[in-house]
Amino acid sequence: MALPLFLPCAAGVEAWLAEEVQRVLPAAQVHTGRGGVGVDGDPIDVMALNLESRLAQRVLAEVASGPYQSEDDVYALARSVDWQQWITPEHTLRVDTTAHRSPLRSLNFAALRVKDAVCDLLREATGERPSVDTQQPDLQIVLHLGETHASLYVDTSGESLFKRGWREDKGDAPLKETLAAAMLAAAGWRGTPEEGGALHDPCCGSGTIAIEAAQIACGIAPGLKRRFAFERLLPFADADMRAQWQRLKSHAQSRIHASAVPIFASDVAFRMVDFARRNAQRAGVEPCIQFNGGDALERPAPPLPDGLRGTLMINPPYGERIDVAGKAARPSAQDRATPDDFFPRLSAHWKRAYTQHPAGWTAWVLSPDMKLPSSMRLKESRRVPMWNGPIECRLFRFDLVAGSAR
Ligand SMILES: C[S@@+](CC[C@H](N)C(=O)[O-])C[C@H]1O[C@@H](n2cnc3c(N)ncnc32)[C@H](O)[C@@H]1O
């Protein structure tokens, strides 16, 4: 049973997600769309994508699509699906709706009609109907209403894929794992000496960037530590499919190797370093990250072998989300720094401490401040649009070579 699959992602991430999907399914035809990637896949492909994708928010399987004008058309569309292939009356379900220019007045009513269609179909076939569970349903159906077309998807992931299953200690403003992975993808950081080199996050917070990086460097599949909605659905339930799932996971387990590049993470708050270390432990990468406390404005660059390039990657503290700390936040009579000084001081420190290394350091900074390069007095060599939840950001690249200052 091959179905059209759609993997939604954050805006701007589509091209990297398409590359990732192609790596997971080398023979597949991958289509890059707005807000996600499409590909046809069977249940084994669905399992592999859930296990391996770092950039997708979820893996949706399209079960019906067609024109509609009214709630009755939506009901008819949902009735056209053979739901007995997916669930029994003992399963629970929930219907979520997304819409773009839908003419329908009530999206809730449209969702209700989908639920009615599933329940009616199963009751007519078996005499019993499944019930709704809004918290932990077995079957999550997504109804998408466009202007003239409606589509129905089965969500095979359940909890969003950014939840990898290792984060318990959060800190104040953690990045989503999918966004940290997108930053690394945008930087072309693949965890090898040739593609990326060493990685250093000097404002690591709960460690998301370093942990994602370490998992990439060690070949650890992002989904190895979590469960997925498909595990409870009928197309994945027979003995053969369960064995396939175990095989995929054992294969992923057997690919794990030591990192070929050093990864460093530090933060001025020791509590954060502690959080990050514990998260890394659960993610299976604690031994390959060197954690330290310390002020990003003062810490010397981590020592690297002459020929190994370094990548600095940071999601620095910024106004709306979290205050700066360390030297910039503790002005004294002689040292009149204010939090506003954080970025000029950071770049001054980088120019002193990170430009001596023969193979060079490249810095990538995620910020909502479009004028960040001028406040850092550095000229960016790239600016990549990215969204941190609702906050529009840029990922700026700065090449830290002697003379990189403006
Ligand atoms: C936006 S948070 C980073 C969140 C992180 N990416 C995560 O996923 O958890 C910014 C971090 O910068 C740290 N920080 C603030 N001032 C700093 C400084 N001067 N040196 C090092 N870290 C600092 C804060 O303690 C905070 O953990």
Coordinates of C-alpha atoms and ligand atoms in Angstrom, one line a residue:
M1 CA 0.0 0.0 0.0
A2 CA 1.9 3.1 -1.2
L3 CA 0.3 6.4 -0.2
P4 CA 1.1 10.0 -0.9
L5 CA 3.0 11.2 2.2
F6 CA 3.4 14.9 3.3
L7 CA 6.1 16.0 5.7
P8 CA 5.4 19.5 7.0
C9 CA 8.3 21.6 8.2
A10 CA 9.0 25.2 9.2
A11 CA 8.9 27.7 6.4
G12 CA 12.3 28.0 4.7
V13 CA 13.4 24.5 5.6
E14 CA 11.8 22.7 2.7
A15 CA 14.9 22.3 0.5
W16 CA 17.0 20.7 3.3
L17 CA 14.1 18.5 4.3
A18 CA 13.8 17.3 0.6
E19 CA 17.5 16.4 0.7
E20 CA 17.0 14.5 4.0
V21 CA 14.0 12.6 2.6
Q22 CA 16.0 11.7 -0.5
R23 CA 18.8 10.4 1.8
V24 CA 16.3 8.2 3.7
L25 CA 14.5 7.0 0.6
P26 CA 17.1 7.2 -2.2
A27 CA 14.9 5.7 -4.9
A28 CA 11.8 7.9 -4.2
Q29 CA 10.6 10.9 -6.2
V30 CA 10.6 13.8 -3.7
H31 CA 8.5 17.0 -4.3
T32 CA 9.3 20.2 -2.5
G33 CA 6.2 22.1 -1.7
R34 CA 5.3 25.2 0.4
G35 CA 5.7 24.3 4.1
G36 CA 6.8 20.7 3.5
V37 CA 7.8 17.9 1.2
G38 CA 5.8 15.3 -0.6
V39 CA 6.8 11.7 -1.5
D40 CA 4.9 8.4 -2.1
G41 CA 5.7 5.7 0.4
D42 CA 4.6 2.4 1.8
P43 CA 4.4 1.6 5.6
I44 CA 8.1 0.7 5.7
D45 CA 8.9 4.1 4.2
V46 CA 6.6 5.7 6.8
M47 CA 8.5 4.0 9.6
A48 CA 11.9 4.9 8.2
L49 CA 10.9 8.6 7.8
N50 CA 9.6 8.9 11.3
L51 CA 12.8 7.3 12.7
E52 CA 15.3 9.2 10.6
S53 CA 13.9 12.7 9.9
R54 CA 15.5 15.6 11.9
L55 CA 13.7 18.3 10.0
A56 CA 10.1 17.2 9.5
Q57 CA 7.4 18.2 12.0
R58 CA 5.5 15.0 11.3
V59 CA 4.8 12.4 8.7
L60 CA 1.3 12.6 7.3
A61 CA -0.2 9.9 5.1
E62 CA -2.9 11.2 2.7
V63 CA -5.9 8.9 2.6
A64 CA -8.4 11.0 0.6
S65 CA -8.5 14.3 -1.3
G66 CA -11.2 16.0 -3.5
P67 CA -13.2 19.0 -4.2
Y68 CA -15.7 20.2 -1.6
Q69 CA -18.2 23.0 -1.0
S70 CA -20.0 22.0 2.1
E71 CA -19.7 20.0 5.3
D72 CA -21.7 17.2 3.6
D73 CA -18.9 17.0 0.9
V74 CA -16.4 16.6 3.7
Y75 CA -18.5 13.9 5.3
A76 CA -18.6 12.1 1.9
L77 CA -14.9 12.4 1.4
A78 CA -14.2 10.9 4.9
R79 CA -16.7 8.1 4.1
S80 CA -14.7 7.2 1.0
V81 CA -11.8 5.9 3.2
D82 CA -11.7 2.3 4.3
W83 CA -11.1 3.1 8.0
Q84 CA -11.3 -0.5 8.9
Q85 CA -7.8 -0.8 7.4
W86 CA -6.6 1.6 10.0
I87 CA -8.5 1.0 13.2
T88 CA -11.0 -1.2 15.1
P89 CA -13.8 0.2 17.2
E90 CA -11.6 -0.3 20.3
H91 CA -9.2 2.4 19.0
T92 CA -9.8 6.1 19.9
L93 CA -9.5 9.0 17.5
R94 CA -9.2 12.8 17.2
V95 CA -9.7 15.0 14.2
D96 CA -7.6 18.2 13.8
T97 CA -8.3 20.8 11.1
T98 CA -6.1 23.2 9.3
A99 CA -7.6 25.7 6.7
H100 CA -6.4 28.1 4.1
R101 CA -9.2 30.3 2.6
S102 CA -11.9 27.7 3.4
P103 CA -15.5 28.9 2.6
L104 CA -16.8 26.8 5.5
R105 CA -18.1 28.8 8.6
S106 CA -17.1 26.3 11.3
L107 CA -14.0 24.3 11.1
N108 CA -15.1 22.5 14.3
F109 CA -18.2 21.3 12.6
A110 CA -16.2 20.1 9.6
A111 CA -14.0 18.1 12.0
L112 CA -17.1 16.7 13.6
R113 CA -18.4 15.5 10.3
V114 CA -15.2 13.6 9.7
K115 CA -15.4 12.0 13.1
D116 CA -19.1 11.1 12.3
A117 CA -18.0 9.5 9.0
V118 CA -15.4 7.3 10.6
C119 CA -17.7 6.3 13.4
D120 CA -20.7 5.6 11.0
L121 CA -18.5 3.5 8.7
L122 CA -17.2 1.3 11.6
R123 CA -20.6 1.0 13.2
E124 CA -22.2 -0.2 10.0
A125 CA -19.4 -2.7 9.4
T126 CA -19.0 -4.0 13.0
G127 CA -21.9 -2.8 15.1
E128 CA -19.6 -0.8 17.3
R129 CA -18.1 2.7 17.0
P130 CA -14.7 4.0 18.2
S131 CA -14.7 6.8 20.7
V132 CA -13.0 10.2 20.7
D133 CA -10.0 10.9 22.9
T134 CA -8.7 14.4 22.6
Q135 CA -5.6 13.8 24.7
Q136 CA -4.0 10.5 23.6
P137 CA -5.9 9.2 20.6
D138 CA -4.7 6.1 18.7
L139 CA -5.7 7.6 15.4
Q140 CA -5.0 11.3 14.7
I141 CA -6.7 12.5 11.5
V142 CA -5.8 15.8 10.0
L143 CA -8.4 17.5 7.8
H144 CA -6.9 20.2 5.6
L145 CA -9.4 22.6 3.9
G146 CA -8.2 24.6 1.0
E147 CA -10.4 27.1 -1.0
T148 CA -12.0 24.3 -3.1
H149 CA -10.1 21.1 -2.2
A150 CA -10.1 19.1 1.0
S151 CA -7.5 16.5 2.0
L152 CA -7.6 13.9 4.8
Y153 CA -4.4 12.7 6.4
V154 CA -3.5 10.1 9.0
D155 CA -0.8 11.5 11.3
T156 CA 1.6 8.6 11.6
S157 CA 3.9 10.4 14.1
G158 CA 1.6 11.4 16.9
E159 CA 3.6 13.8 19.1
S160 CA 5.4 16.2 16.9
L161 CA 8.8 14.9 15.7
F162 CA 10.8 17.7 17.4
K163 CA 10.1 15.7 20.6
R164 CA 13.0 13.3 20.4
G165 CA 12.4 11.7 23.8
W166 CA 15.6 12.9 25.5
R167 CA 14.6 16.4 26.7
E168 CA 13.5 16.5 30.4
D169 CA 15.5 19.6 31.4
K170 CA 14.4 22.6 29.5
G171 CA 15.9 25.8 30.7
D172 CA 14.3 29.1 29.8
A173 CA 14.2 29.4 26.0
P174 CA 15.0 26.0 24.4
L175 CA 15.2 25.8 20.7
K176 CA 13.1 23.2 19.0
E177 CA 15.2 20.2 18.1
T178 CA 14.0 20.6 14.5
L179 CA 15.2 24.2 14.3
A180 CA 18.6 23.3 15.7
A181 CA 18.8 20.6 13.1
A182 CA 17.8 23.1 10.4
M183 CA 20.6 25.5 11.5
L184 CA 23.1 22.7 11.2
A185 CA 21.7 21.7 7.8
A186 CA 21.8 25.3 6.6
A187 CA 25.4 25.5 7.7
G188 CA 26.2 22.3 5.8
W189 CA 27.4 20.8 9.1
R190 CA 27.4 17.0 8.7
G191 CA 29.6 16.1 11.6
T192 CA 32.7 15.1 9.7
P193 CA 36.1 16.9 9.5
E194 CA 35.4 17.7 5.8
E195 CA 31.8 18.8 6.2
G196 CA 31.6 21.1 9.3
G197 CA 34.6 20.3 11.4
A198 CA 34.5 20.9 15.2
L199 CA 31.4 22.5 16.7
H200 CA 31.1 24.9 19.5
D201 CA 28.0 26.5 21.1
P202 CA 29.2 29.0 23.7
C203 CA 25.6 29.9 24.9
C204 CA 24.3 26.3 24.9
G205 CA 21.4 26.6 27.3
S206 CA 19.8 23.1 27.5
G207 CA 22.2 21.9 24.8
T208 CA 19.9 21.5 21.8
I209 CA 22.4 22.5 19.1
A210 CA 25.3 20.5 20.6
I211 CA 23.1 17.4 21.2
E212 CA 21.6 17.5 17.7
A213 CA 25.1 17.9 16.3
A214 CA 26.5 15.1 18.4
Q215 CA 23.7 12.7 17.3
I216 CA 24.5 13.6 13.6
A217 CA 28.2 13.1 14.2
C218 CA 27.6 9.7 15.9
G219 CA 25.0 8.6 13.3
I220 CA 22.2 8.3 15.9
A221 CA 18.7 8.4 14.4
P222 CA 16.6 11.1 16.0
G223 CA 13.6 8.8 16.6
L224 CA 15.4 6.0 18.4
K225 CA 14.2 7.1 21.9
R226 CA 10.5 7.7 21.2
R227 CA 7.2 6.0 20.3
F228 CA 5.1 6.9 17.2
A229 CA 1.4 6.9 16.5
F230 CA 1.8 4.4 13.7
E231 CA 2.8 1.7 16.2
R232 CA -0.9 1.6 17.3
L233 CA -2.4 1.5 13.8
L234 CA -3.5 -1.6 11.9
P235 CA -1.3 -1.3 8.8
F236 CA 1.8 -1.5 11.1
A237 CA 0.4 -4.1 13.5
D238 CA 0.9 -7.5 12.0
A239 CA 3.9 -9.6 12.9
D240 CA 5.7 -9.0 9.7
M241 CA 5.4 -5.2 10.1
R242 CA 6.5 -5.3 13.7
A243 CA 9.5 -7.4 12.6
Q244 CA 10.3 -4.8 9.9
W245 CA 10.1 -2.0 12.6
Q246 CA 12.5 -3.9 14.8
R247 CA 14.8 -4.4 11.9
L248 CA 14.8 -0.7 11.0
K249 CA 15.6 0.2 14.6
S250 CA 18.4 -2.5 14.9
H251 CA 19.9 -1.3 11.7
A252 CA 19.9 2.3 13.0
Q253 CA 21.4 1.1 16.2
S254 CA 24.2 -0.7 14.4
R255 CA 25.1 2.5 12.5
I256 CA 26.1 4.4 15.7
H257 CA 29.8 5.2 15.8
A258 CA 32.2 7.5 17.6
S259 CA 32.2 11.1 16.6
A260 CA 35.1 12.1 14.2
V261 CA 34.9 15.7 15.3
P262 CA 35.1 17.4 18.8
I263 CA 31.9 19.2 20.0
F264 CA 32.0 21.8 22.7
A265 CA 29.1 23.4 24.7
S266 CA 29.3 26.0 27.4
D267 CA 27.0 28.5 29.1
V268 CA 27.5 31.2 31.7
A269 CA 24.8 29.6 33.9
F270 CA 26.1 26.4 35.5
R271 CA 22.5 25.2 36.0
M272 CA 22.1 25.2 32.2
V273 CA 25.3 23.3 31.7
D274 CA 24.0 20.7 34.1
F275 CA 20.7 20.6 32.2
A276 CA 22.5 20.2 28.9
R277 CA 24.7 17.4 30.3
R278 CA 21.7 15.5 31.6
N279 CA 19.9 15.9 28.3
A280 CA 23.0 14.7 26.4
Q281 CA 23.2 11.7 28.7
R282 CA 19.6 10.7 27.8
A283 CA 20.3 11.4 24.1
G284 CA 23.3 9.0 24.3
V285 CA 25.9 11.6 23.4
E286 CA 27.3 12.8 26.7
P287 CA 30.8 11.3 26.1
C288 CA 31.3 13.2 22.8
I289 CA 30.4 16.7 24.0
Q290 CA 32.9 18.7 26.2
F291 CA 30.7 20.7 28.5
N292 CA 32.0 23.8 30.4
G293 CA 30.7 26.7 32.4
G294 CA 31.9 30.2 31.3
D295 CA 31.2 33.6 29.9
A296 CA 31.0 33.5 26.1
L297 CA 32.7 37.0 26.1
E298 CA 35.8 35.6 27.8
R299 CA 36.2 31.9 27.2
P300 CA 39.2 31.2 24.9
A301 CA 38.4 29.3 21.7
P302 CA 38.6 25.6 22.2
P303 CA 41.9 24.2 21.0
L304 CA 41.7 22.4 17.7
P305 CA 44.2 20.5 15.6
D306 CA 45.7 22.9 13.0
G307 CA 44.0 21.3 10.0
L308 CA 40.5 21.1 11.5
R309 CA 38.0 23.8 10.8
G310 CA 35.7 25.1 13.5
T311 CA 32.0 26.0 13.5
L312 CA 30.6 28.3 16.1
M313 CA 26.8 28.0 16.3
I314 CA 24.7 30.1 18.6
N315 CA 21.2 30.9 19.6
P316 CA 22.2 33.9 21.7
P317 CA 20.2 35.5 24.5
Y318 CA 17.9 38.1 23.1
G319 CA 15.4 40.6 24.5
E320 CA 12.0 39.0 24.1
R321 CA 13.1 35.6 25.2
I322 CA 16.0 35.7 27.6
D323 CA 18.4 38.2 29.1
V324 CA 22.2 38.2 28.6
A325 CA 24.3 37.4 31.6
G326 CA 28.0 37.3 32.4
K327 CA 30.4 40.2 31.9
A328 CA 27.9 42.1 29.7
A329 CA 25.3 42.1 32.4
R330 CA 27.5 43.1 35.3
P331 CA 28.7 46.6 34.5
S332 CA 31.2 48.0 36.9
A333 CA 32.6 51.5 37.3
Q334 CA 35.6 50.7 35.0
D335 CA 33.6 48.4 32.7
R336 CA 30.5 50.2 31.6
A337 CA 29.1 47.3 29.6
T338 CA 25.3 46.9 29.4
P339 CA 23.3 44.0 27.9
D340 CA 23.2 46.1 24.7
D341 CA 26.9 45.7 24.6
F342 CA 26.7 41.9 24.4
F343 CA 27.0 41.6 20.6
P344 CA 29.8 44.1 20.0
R345 CA 31.7 42.5 22.9
L346 CA 31.0 39.1 21.5
S347 CA 32.4 40.0 18.1
A348 CA 35.4 41.8 19.6
H349 CA 36.1 38.6 21.6
W350 CA 35.7 36.5 18.5
K351 CA 38.1 38.7 16.5
R352 CA 40.7 38.3 19.3
A353 CA 40.2 34.7 20.2
Y354 CA 38.9 32.9 17.1
T355 CA 40.9 34.4 14.2
Q356 CA 44.3 32.8 15.1
H357 CA 43.4 29.2 14.2
P358 CA 45.0 28.2 10.9
A359 CA 42.0 26.3 9.5
G360 CA 39.6 29.1 10.6
W361 CA 36.3 29.4 12.4
T362 CA 33.0 30.2 10.9
A363 CA 30.2 31.6 13.1
W364 CA 26.5 31.1 12.6
V365 CA 24.2 33.2 14.8
L366 CA 20.4 32.9 14.9
S367 CA 18.8 36.3 15.6
P368 CA 15.5 38.2 15.1
D369 CA 17.6 41.4 14.8
M370 CA 18.0 42.1 11.1
K371 CA 20.7 44.7 11.9
L372 CA 22.8 42.3 14.0
P373 CA 25.8 42.4 11.6
S374 CA 26.1 46.1 12.0
S375 CA 25.8 45.9 15.8
M376 CA 28.5 43.2 15.7
R377 CA 30.6 45.3 13.3
L378 CA 31.0 42.2 11.2
K379 CA 30.0 41.7 7.6
E380 CA 27.9 38.6 7.2
S381 CA 28.7 36.2 4.3
R382 CA 25.2 34.7 4.3
R383 CA 21.8 35.4 5.9
V384 CA 19.3 32.6 5.9
P385 CA 15.6 33.2 6.8
M386 CA 14.4 31.0 9.6
W387 CA 11.5 31.0 12.0
N388 CA 11.9 30.4 15.7
G389 CA 8.3 29.6 16.4
P390 CA 6.4 32.8 15.6
I391 CA 9.6 34.9 15.6
E392 CA 11.1 35.7 12.2
C393 CA 14.9 35.3 12.4
R394 CA 18.0 35.2 10.2
L395 CA 20.8 32.7 10.6
F396 CA 23.8 34.9 9.9
R397 CA 27.2 33.5 8.8
F398 CA 30.4 35.3 9.7
D399 CA 33.8 34.1 8.5
L400 CA 36.2 34.7 11.3
V401 CA 39.5 35.2 9.6
A402 CA 42.0 37.8 10.4
G403 CA 40.7 41.0 8.8
S404 CA 37.0 39.9 9.0
A405 CA 36.2 43.1 10.8
R406 CA 34.4 45.8 8.8
Ligands
LIG1 C1 18.3 31.6 24.0 S1 19.2 30.7 25.3 C2 19.9 29.3 24.4 C3 19.0 28.2 24.4 C4 19.6 26.9 23.8 N1 19.8 27.1 22.4 C5 18.7 25.8 24.1 O1 18.2 25.1 23.1 O2 18.4 25.5 25.2 C6 20.6 31.7 25.5 C7 21.6 31.2 26.6 O3 22.7 32.1 26.7 C8 23.1 32.0 28.0 N2 24.0 33.2 28.2 C9 23.6 34.5 28.5 N3 24.6 35.3 28.6 C10 25.7 34.5 28.4 C11 27.1 34.8 28.4 N4 27.6 36.0 28.6 N5 28.0 33.7 28.1 C12 27.5 32.5 27.9 N6 26.2 32.2 27.9 C13 25.3 33.2 28.1 C14 21.9 31.9 28.9 O4 22.2 31.4 30.1 C15 21.0 31.0 28.0 O5 21.2 29.7 28.4

